[in-house]
Coordinates of C-alpha atoms in Angstrom, one line a residue:
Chain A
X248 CA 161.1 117.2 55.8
X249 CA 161.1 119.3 52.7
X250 CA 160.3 117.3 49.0
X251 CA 162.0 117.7 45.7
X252 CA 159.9 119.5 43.3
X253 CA 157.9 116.9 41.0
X254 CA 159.8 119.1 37.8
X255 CA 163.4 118.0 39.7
X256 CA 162.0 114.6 40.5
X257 CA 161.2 114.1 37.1
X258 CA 164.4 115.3 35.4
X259 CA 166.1 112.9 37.9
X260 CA 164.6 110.2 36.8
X261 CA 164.8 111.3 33.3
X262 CA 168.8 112.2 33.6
X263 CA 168.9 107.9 35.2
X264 CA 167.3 106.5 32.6
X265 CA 169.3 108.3 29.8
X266 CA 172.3 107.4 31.7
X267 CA 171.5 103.6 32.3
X268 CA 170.2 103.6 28.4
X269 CA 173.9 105.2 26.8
X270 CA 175.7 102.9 29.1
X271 CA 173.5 99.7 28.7
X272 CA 172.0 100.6 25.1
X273 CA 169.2 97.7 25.5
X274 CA 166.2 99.6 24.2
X275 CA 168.5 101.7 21.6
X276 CA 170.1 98.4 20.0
X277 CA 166.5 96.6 19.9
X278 CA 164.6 100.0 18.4
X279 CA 167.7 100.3 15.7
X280 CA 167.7 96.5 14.9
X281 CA 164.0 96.8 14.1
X282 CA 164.3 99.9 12.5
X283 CA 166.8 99.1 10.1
X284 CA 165.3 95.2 9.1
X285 CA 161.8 96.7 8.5
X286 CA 163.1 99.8 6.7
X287 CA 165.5 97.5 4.5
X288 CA 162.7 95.0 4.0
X289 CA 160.4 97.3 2.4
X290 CA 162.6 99.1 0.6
X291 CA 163.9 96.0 -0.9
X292 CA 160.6 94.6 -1.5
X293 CA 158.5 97.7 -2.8
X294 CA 161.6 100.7 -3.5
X295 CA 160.4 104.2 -4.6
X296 CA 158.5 102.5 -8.1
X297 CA 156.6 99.5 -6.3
X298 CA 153.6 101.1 -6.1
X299 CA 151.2 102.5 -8.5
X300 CA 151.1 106.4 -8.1
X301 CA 147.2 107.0 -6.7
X302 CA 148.3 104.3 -3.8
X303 CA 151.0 105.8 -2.8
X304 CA 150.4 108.3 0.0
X305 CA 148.3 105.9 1.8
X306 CA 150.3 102.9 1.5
X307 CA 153.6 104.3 1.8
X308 CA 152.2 106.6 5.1
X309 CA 151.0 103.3 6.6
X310 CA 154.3 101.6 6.2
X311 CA 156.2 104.3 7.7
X312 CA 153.8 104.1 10.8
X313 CA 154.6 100.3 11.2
X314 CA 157.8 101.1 11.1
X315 CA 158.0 103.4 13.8
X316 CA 155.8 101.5 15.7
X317 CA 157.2 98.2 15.9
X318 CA 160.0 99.7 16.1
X319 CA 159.9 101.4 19.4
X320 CA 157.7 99.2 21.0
X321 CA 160.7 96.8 21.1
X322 CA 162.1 99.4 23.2
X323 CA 159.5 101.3 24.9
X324 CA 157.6 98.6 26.2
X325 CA 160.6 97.5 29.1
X326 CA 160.7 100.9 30.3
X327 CA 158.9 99.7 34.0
X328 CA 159.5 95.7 33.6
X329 CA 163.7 96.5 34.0
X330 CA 162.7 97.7 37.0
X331 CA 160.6 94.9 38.4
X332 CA 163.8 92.6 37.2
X333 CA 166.5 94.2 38.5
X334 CA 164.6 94.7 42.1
X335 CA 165.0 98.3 41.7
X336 CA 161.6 99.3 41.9
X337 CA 161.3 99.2 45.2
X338 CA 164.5 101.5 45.9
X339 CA 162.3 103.6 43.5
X340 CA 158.6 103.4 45.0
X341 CA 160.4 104.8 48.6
X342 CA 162.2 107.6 47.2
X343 CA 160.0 109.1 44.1
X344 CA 156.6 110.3 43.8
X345 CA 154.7 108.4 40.9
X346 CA 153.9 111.3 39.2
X347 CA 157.5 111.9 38.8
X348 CA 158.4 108.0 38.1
X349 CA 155.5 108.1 35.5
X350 CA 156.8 111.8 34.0
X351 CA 160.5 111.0 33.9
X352 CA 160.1 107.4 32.0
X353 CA 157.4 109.2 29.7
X354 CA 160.1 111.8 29.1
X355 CA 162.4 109.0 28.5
X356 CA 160.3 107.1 25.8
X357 CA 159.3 110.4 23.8
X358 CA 162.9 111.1 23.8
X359 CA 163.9 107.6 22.4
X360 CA 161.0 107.6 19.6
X361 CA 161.9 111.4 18.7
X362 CA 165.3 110.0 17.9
X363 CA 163.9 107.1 16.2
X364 CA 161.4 109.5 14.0
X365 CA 164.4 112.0 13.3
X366 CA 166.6 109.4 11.7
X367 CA 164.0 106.9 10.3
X368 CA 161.5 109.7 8.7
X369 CA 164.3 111.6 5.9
X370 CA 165.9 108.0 5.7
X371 CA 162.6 106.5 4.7
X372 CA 161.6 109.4 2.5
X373 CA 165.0 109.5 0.4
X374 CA 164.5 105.6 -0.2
X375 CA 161.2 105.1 -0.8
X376 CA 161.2 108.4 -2.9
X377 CA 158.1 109.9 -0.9
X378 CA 157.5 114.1 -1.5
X379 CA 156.0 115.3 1.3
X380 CA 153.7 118.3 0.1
X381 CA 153.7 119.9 3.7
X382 CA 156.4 119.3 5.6
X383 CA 155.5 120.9 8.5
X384 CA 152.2 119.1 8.4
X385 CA 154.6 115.8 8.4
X386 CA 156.9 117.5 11.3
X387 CA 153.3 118.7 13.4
X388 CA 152.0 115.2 12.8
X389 CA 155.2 112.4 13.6
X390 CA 155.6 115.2 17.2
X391 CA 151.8 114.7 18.0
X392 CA 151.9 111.3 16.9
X393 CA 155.2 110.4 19.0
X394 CA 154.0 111.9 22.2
X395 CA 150.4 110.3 22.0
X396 CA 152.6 106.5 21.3
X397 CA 154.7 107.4 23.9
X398 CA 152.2 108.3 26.6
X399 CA 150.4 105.3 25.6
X400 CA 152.8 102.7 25.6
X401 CA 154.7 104.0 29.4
X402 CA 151.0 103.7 30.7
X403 CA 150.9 100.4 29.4
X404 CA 154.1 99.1 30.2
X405 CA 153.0 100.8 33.6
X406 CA 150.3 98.0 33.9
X407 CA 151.9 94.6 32.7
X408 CA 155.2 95.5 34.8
X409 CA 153.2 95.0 38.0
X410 CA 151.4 92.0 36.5
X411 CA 153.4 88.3 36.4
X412 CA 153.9 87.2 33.0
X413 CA 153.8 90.6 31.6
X414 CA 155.4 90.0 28.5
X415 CA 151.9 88.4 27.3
X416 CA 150.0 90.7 28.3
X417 CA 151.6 94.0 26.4
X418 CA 149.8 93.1 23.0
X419 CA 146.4 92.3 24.7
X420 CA 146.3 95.8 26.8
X421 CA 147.7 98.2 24.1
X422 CA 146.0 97.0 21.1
X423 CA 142.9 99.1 21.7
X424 CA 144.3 101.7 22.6
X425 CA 147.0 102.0 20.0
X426 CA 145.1 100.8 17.2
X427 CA 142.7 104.3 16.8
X428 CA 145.8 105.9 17.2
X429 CA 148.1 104.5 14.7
X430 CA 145.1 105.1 12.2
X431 CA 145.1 108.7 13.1
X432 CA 148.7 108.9 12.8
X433 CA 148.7 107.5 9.8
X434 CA 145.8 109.7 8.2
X435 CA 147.8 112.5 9.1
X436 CA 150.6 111.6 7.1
X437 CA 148.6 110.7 4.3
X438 CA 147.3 114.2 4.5
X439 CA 150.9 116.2 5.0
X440 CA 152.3 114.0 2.2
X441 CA 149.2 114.4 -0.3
X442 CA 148.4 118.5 0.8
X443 CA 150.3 121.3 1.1
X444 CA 149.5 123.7 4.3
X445 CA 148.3 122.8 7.6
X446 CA 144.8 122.3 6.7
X447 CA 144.7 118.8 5.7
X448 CA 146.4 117.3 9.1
X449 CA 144.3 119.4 11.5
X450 CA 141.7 116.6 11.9
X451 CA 144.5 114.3 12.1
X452 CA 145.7 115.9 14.8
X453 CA 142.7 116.9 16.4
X454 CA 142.0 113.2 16.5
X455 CA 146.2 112.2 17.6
X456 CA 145.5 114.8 20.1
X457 CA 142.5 113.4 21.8
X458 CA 143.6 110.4 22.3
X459 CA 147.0 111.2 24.3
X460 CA 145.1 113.6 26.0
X461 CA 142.6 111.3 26.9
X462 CA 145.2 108.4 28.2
X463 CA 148.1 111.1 30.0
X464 CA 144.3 111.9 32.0
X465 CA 143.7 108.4 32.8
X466 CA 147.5 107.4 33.3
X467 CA 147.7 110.7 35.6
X468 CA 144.8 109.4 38.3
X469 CA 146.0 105.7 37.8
X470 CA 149.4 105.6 37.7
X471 CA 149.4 106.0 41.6
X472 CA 147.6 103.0 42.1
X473 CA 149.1 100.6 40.0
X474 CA 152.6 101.9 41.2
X475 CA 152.4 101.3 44.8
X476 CA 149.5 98.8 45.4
Chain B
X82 CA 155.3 103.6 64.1
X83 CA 152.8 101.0 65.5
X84 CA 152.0 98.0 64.2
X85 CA 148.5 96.1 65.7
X86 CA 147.5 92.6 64.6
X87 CA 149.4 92.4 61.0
X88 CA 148.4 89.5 59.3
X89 CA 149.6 88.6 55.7
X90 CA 148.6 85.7 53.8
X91 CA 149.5 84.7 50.5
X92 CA 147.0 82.7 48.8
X93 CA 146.2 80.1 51.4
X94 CA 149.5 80.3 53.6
X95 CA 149.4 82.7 56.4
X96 CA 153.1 84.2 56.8
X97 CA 152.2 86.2 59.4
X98 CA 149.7 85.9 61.8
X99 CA 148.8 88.7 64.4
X100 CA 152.3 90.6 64.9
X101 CA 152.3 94.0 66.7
X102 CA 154.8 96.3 68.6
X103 CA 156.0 99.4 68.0
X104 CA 159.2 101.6 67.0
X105 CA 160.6 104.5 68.7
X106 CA 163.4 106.6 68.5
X107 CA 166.5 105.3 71.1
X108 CA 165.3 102.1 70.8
X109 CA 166.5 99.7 68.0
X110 CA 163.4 96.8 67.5
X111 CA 164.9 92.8 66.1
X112 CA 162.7 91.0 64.7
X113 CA 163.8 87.6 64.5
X114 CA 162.8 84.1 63.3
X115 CA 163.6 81.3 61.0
X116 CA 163.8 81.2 57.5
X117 CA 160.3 82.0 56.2
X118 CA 159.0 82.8 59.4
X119 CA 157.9 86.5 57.4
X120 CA 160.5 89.1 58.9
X121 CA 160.9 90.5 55.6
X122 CA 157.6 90.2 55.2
X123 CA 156.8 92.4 57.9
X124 CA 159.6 94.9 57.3
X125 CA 157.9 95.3 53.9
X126 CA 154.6 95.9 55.4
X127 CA 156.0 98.2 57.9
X128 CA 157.7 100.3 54.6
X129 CA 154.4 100.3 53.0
X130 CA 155.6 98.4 49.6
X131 CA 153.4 95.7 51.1
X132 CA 149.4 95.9 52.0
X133 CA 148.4 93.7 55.5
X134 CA 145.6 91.5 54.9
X135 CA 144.3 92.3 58.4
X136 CA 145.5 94.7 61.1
X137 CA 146.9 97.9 60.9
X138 CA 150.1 100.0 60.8
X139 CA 150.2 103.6 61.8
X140 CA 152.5 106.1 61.6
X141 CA 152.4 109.0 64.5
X142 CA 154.3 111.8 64.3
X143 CA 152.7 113.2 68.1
X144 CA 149.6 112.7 68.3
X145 CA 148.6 112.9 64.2
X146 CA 148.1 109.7 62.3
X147 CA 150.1 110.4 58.6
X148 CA 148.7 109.1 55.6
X149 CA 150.8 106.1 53.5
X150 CA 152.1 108.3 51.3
X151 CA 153.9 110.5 53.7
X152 CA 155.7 108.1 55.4
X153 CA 157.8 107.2 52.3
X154 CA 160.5 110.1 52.3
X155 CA 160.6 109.6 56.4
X156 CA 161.6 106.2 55.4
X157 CA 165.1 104.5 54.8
X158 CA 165.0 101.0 54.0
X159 CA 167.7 98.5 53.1
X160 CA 166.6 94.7 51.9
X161 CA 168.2 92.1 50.2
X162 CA 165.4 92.7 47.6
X163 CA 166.1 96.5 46.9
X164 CA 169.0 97.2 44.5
X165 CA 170.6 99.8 43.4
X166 CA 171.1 100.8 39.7
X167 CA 173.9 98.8 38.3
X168 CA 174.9 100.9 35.4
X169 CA 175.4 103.8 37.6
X170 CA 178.2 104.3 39.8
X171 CA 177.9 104.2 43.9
X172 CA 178.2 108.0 43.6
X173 CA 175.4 108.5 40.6
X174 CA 173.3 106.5 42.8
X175 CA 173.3 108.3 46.0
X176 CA 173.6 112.0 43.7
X177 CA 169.8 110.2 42.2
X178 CA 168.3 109.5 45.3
X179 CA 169.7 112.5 47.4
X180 CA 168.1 114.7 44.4
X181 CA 164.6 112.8 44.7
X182 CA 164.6 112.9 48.2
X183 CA 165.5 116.8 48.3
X184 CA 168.9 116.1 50.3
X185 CA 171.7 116.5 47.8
X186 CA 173.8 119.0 49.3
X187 CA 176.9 118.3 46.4
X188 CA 178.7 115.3 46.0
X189 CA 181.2 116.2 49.6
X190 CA 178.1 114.6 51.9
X191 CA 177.4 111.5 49.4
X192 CA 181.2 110.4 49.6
X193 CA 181.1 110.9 53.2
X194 CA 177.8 108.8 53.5
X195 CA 179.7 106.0 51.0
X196 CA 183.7 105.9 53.1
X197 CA 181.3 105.9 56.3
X198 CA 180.2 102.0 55.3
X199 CA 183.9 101.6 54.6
X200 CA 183.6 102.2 50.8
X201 CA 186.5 104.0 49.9
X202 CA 186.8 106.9 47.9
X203 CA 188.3 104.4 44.6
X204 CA 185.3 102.8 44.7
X205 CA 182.7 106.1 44.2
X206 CA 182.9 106.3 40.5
X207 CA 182.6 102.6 39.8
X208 CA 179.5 101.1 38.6
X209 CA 177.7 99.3 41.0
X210 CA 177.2 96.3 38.7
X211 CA 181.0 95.8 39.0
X212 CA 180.7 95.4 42.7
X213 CA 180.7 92.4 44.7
X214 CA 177.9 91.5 47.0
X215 CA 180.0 92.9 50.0
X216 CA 180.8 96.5 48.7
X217 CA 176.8 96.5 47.1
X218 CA 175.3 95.9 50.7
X219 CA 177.4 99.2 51.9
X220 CA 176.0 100.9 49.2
X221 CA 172.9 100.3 50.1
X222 CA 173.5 101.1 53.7
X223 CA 174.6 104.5 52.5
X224 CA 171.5 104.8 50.2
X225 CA 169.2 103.9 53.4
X226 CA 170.6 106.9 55.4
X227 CA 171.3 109.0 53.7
X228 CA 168.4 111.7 54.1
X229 CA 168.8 111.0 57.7
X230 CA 165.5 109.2 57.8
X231 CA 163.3 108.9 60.9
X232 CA 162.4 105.2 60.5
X233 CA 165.0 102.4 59.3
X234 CA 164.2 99.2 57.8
X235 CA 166.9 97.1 57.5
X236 CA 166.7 93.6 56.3
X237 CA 170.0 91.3 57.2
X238 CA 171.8 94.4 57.3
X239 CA 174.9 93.1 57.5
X240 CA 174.7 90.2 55.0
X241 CA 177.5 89.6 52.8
X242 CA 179.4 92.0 54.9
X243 CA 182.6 91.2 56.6
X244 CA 184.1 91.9 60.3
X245 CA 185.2 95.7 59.6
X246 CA 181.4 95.8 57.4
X247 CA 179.5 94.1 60.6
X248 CA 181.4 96.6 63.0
X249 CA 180.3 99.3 60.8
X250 CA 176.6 98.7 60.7
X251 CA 177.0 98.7 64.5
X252 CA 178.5 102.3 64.5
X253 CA 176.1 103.2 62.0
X254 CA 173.2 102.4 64.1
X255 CA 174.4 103.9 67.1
X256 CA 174.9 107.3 65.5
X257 CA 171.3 106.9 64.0
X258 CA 169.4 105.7 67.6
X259 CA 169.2 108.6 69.4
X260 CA 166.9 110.4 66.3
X261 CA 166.1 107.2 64.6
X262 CA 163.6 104.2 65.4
X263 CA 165.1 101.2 63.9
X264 CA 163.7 97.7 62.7
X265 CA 166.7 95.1 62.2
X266 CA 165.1 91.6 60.5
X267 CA 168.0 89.0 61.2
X268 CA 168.3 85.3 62.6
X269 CA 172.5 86.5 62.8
X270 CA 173.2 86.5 66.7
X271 CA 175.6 89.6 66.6
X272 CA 172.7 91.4 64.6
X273 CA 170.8 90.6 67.6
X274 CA 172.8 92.0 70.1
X275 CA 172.0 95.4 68.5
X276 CA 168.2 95.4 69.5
X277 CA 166.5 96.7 72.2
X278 CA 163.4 94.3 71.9
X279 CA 162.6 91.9 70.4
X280 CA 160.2 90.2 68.1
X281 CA 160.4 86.4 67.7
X282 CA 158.0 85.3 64.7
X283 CA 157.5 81.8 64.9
X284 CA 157.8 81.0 61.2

């Protein structure tokens, strides 16, 4: 019997889970709700004078990260569990190849936190009165960035979907390898914001880089096993 | 497909303790039992979505042994445990899996496959979450078949259905025996009277 391409698996999976998420809009009403409280919050608490002038890049780079993270891991994170719920999973394992199950959802989520970046990123800049002196440093950084979180956190939700209370166990799995990232991420901001050119943000993304790279590698020869054993 | 010895245990129970046979095309395998006797059990060992704790289930297409992994798109399963995708309609659903499972052919064979289990052409574009349990199990019939699979799993196959439903499954399967070998799991006496053999698992 001839197989789908993995490419048209993929985008088959991809096209379902855009479909179920406009119709449903579970992950997109948790990512917004979070989005908009944290970005309120800080705005209200700190606003574009809050902070003296030599803290600013770093501090107001970090929050922007913590935004966007907490953020879409609200969302991110139930990309496999919905499956397990919903008894779907199985109609899934039978009919799709991991690679593509793993390469569609992880198309899904870097979709969902490009979205959040595009909206959140100008919003938070115009409020929190942040001059970005490279802003396609800022652009180079929030894509890398993005696409390292998202590869990270579909690998993880990979693992605790298959595990019983799963919930619990998000935290404890993607701490270490989210943490190293979210500092790179975050240097690299610091970097676009403070330095004009691409200079500044190479080791930044050098680092962001790495690290994806590192976990789409170990997600690629896992992902199998964890999906159908 | 033969099965050898399959034993399953979870934790300390043993659900199933030394089961083998075999499924062959023209020949339509019941594997019966009471409640909790491990028919679904088995079915999902026989699908691969379960590992055997002992024993062993091959695959033989003449005289080669396939690996695990290319069983699956020879496979059509349907289970009380397998859904379908609720926000998408009966049509979006068949259009998904026909395109992973290299079969879509446009949307003219996916209605057929859907009026065939006696869901009628109203139905195709609703969402399968709005569907009650009755007109969800054809779906999932139609889902099981449609890449004209050499294996079928199907687990209570006609739960939740009604008579027209019931005689439909019966149709179905008789279209399908000739090319198909076909496990039914049931403890329904009209399911039953489908099989060839028979496996009683005594539960």
């Amino acid at each position: 019997m001839k197989r789908s391409s993995l490419l048209a698996e993929s985008l088959a999976i991809l096209w379902k889970e855009l479909a179920s998420e406009l119709r449903r809009r579970v992950a997109l009403s948790a990512i917004g709700l979070f989005a908009v409280t944290t970005l309120v919050a800080v705005a209200y608490q700190i606003g574009p004078y809050g902070l003296a002038e030599q803290d600013r890049p770093f501090l107001l780079s970090a929050l922007l990260w913590i935004i966007l993270f907490f953020s879409s891991m609200a969302g991110l994170a139930r990309v496999f569990v919905k499956e397990e719920d919903s008894h779907t999973a199985p109609t899934l394992r039978l009919a799709a190849r991991p690679h593509a199950v793993l390469l569609g959802k992880l198309a899904f989520n870097f979709l969902l936190l490009l979205a959040l970046q595009v909206i959140v990123v100008p919003l938070y800049c115009g409020v929190m009165g942040l001059a970005v002196a490279s802003a396609s440093g800022l652009a180079l950084v929030m894509l890398a960035g993005g696409a390292a979180l998202a590869i990270t956190a579909t690998f993880v939700a990979a693992l605790i979907a298959r595990a019983s209370g799963s919930n619990a166990l998000f935290p404890i799995l993607a701490l270490p390898l989210l943490l190293p990232l979210l500092v790179a991420a975050i240097a690299g901001t610091r970097a676009a914001v403070g330095s004009p050119g691409l200079a500044a943000v190479l080791p930044a993304l050098r680092a962001i880089s790495s690290l994806g790279g590192v976990t789409m590698v170990t997600a690629l020869l896992l992902f199998p096993a964890v999906w159908r054993d | 497909m033969r099965f050898e010895g399959v034993v399953k245990r979870f934790g300390r129970q043993k659900v199933l303790a030394g089961v083998s046979g075999e499924l062959r095309p023209g020949r339509v395998l019941v594997v019966a039992g009471p409640n909790g006797a491990g028919k679904s059990t088995l079915l999902c060992i026989l699908a691969g979505l379960l590992r055997p704790s002992a024993g062993d289930v091959r695959y033989l297409k003449g005289d080669e042994v396939l690996p695990r992994e290319a069983w699956y798109p020879l496979l059509g399963v349907a289970a009380p445990d397998m859904a379908l995708y609720e926000e998408l309609s009966a049509l979006e659903n068949l259009r998904l899996f026909a395109r992973l499972r290299c079969c879509h052919e446009g949307d003219e064979p996916l209605g057929a496959a859907l009026e065939e289990v006696g869901l009628a052409a109203t139905h195709h574009h609703k969402l399968v979450g709005t569907f009650s349990s009755g007109m969800r199990q054809r779906a999932k019939l139609a889902q099981a078949v449609l890449h004209r699979p050499a294996v079928l799993l199907l687990d209570e196959p006609s739960a939740n259905l009604d008579e027209d439903g019931h005689r439909r499954v019966g149709t179905l399967l008789e279209r399908l025996k000739p090319a198909t070998a076909i496990a039914v799991a049931t403890n329904d006496p009209r399911e039953m009277a489908w099989g060839d053999e028979k496996i009683e698992l005594a539960g």
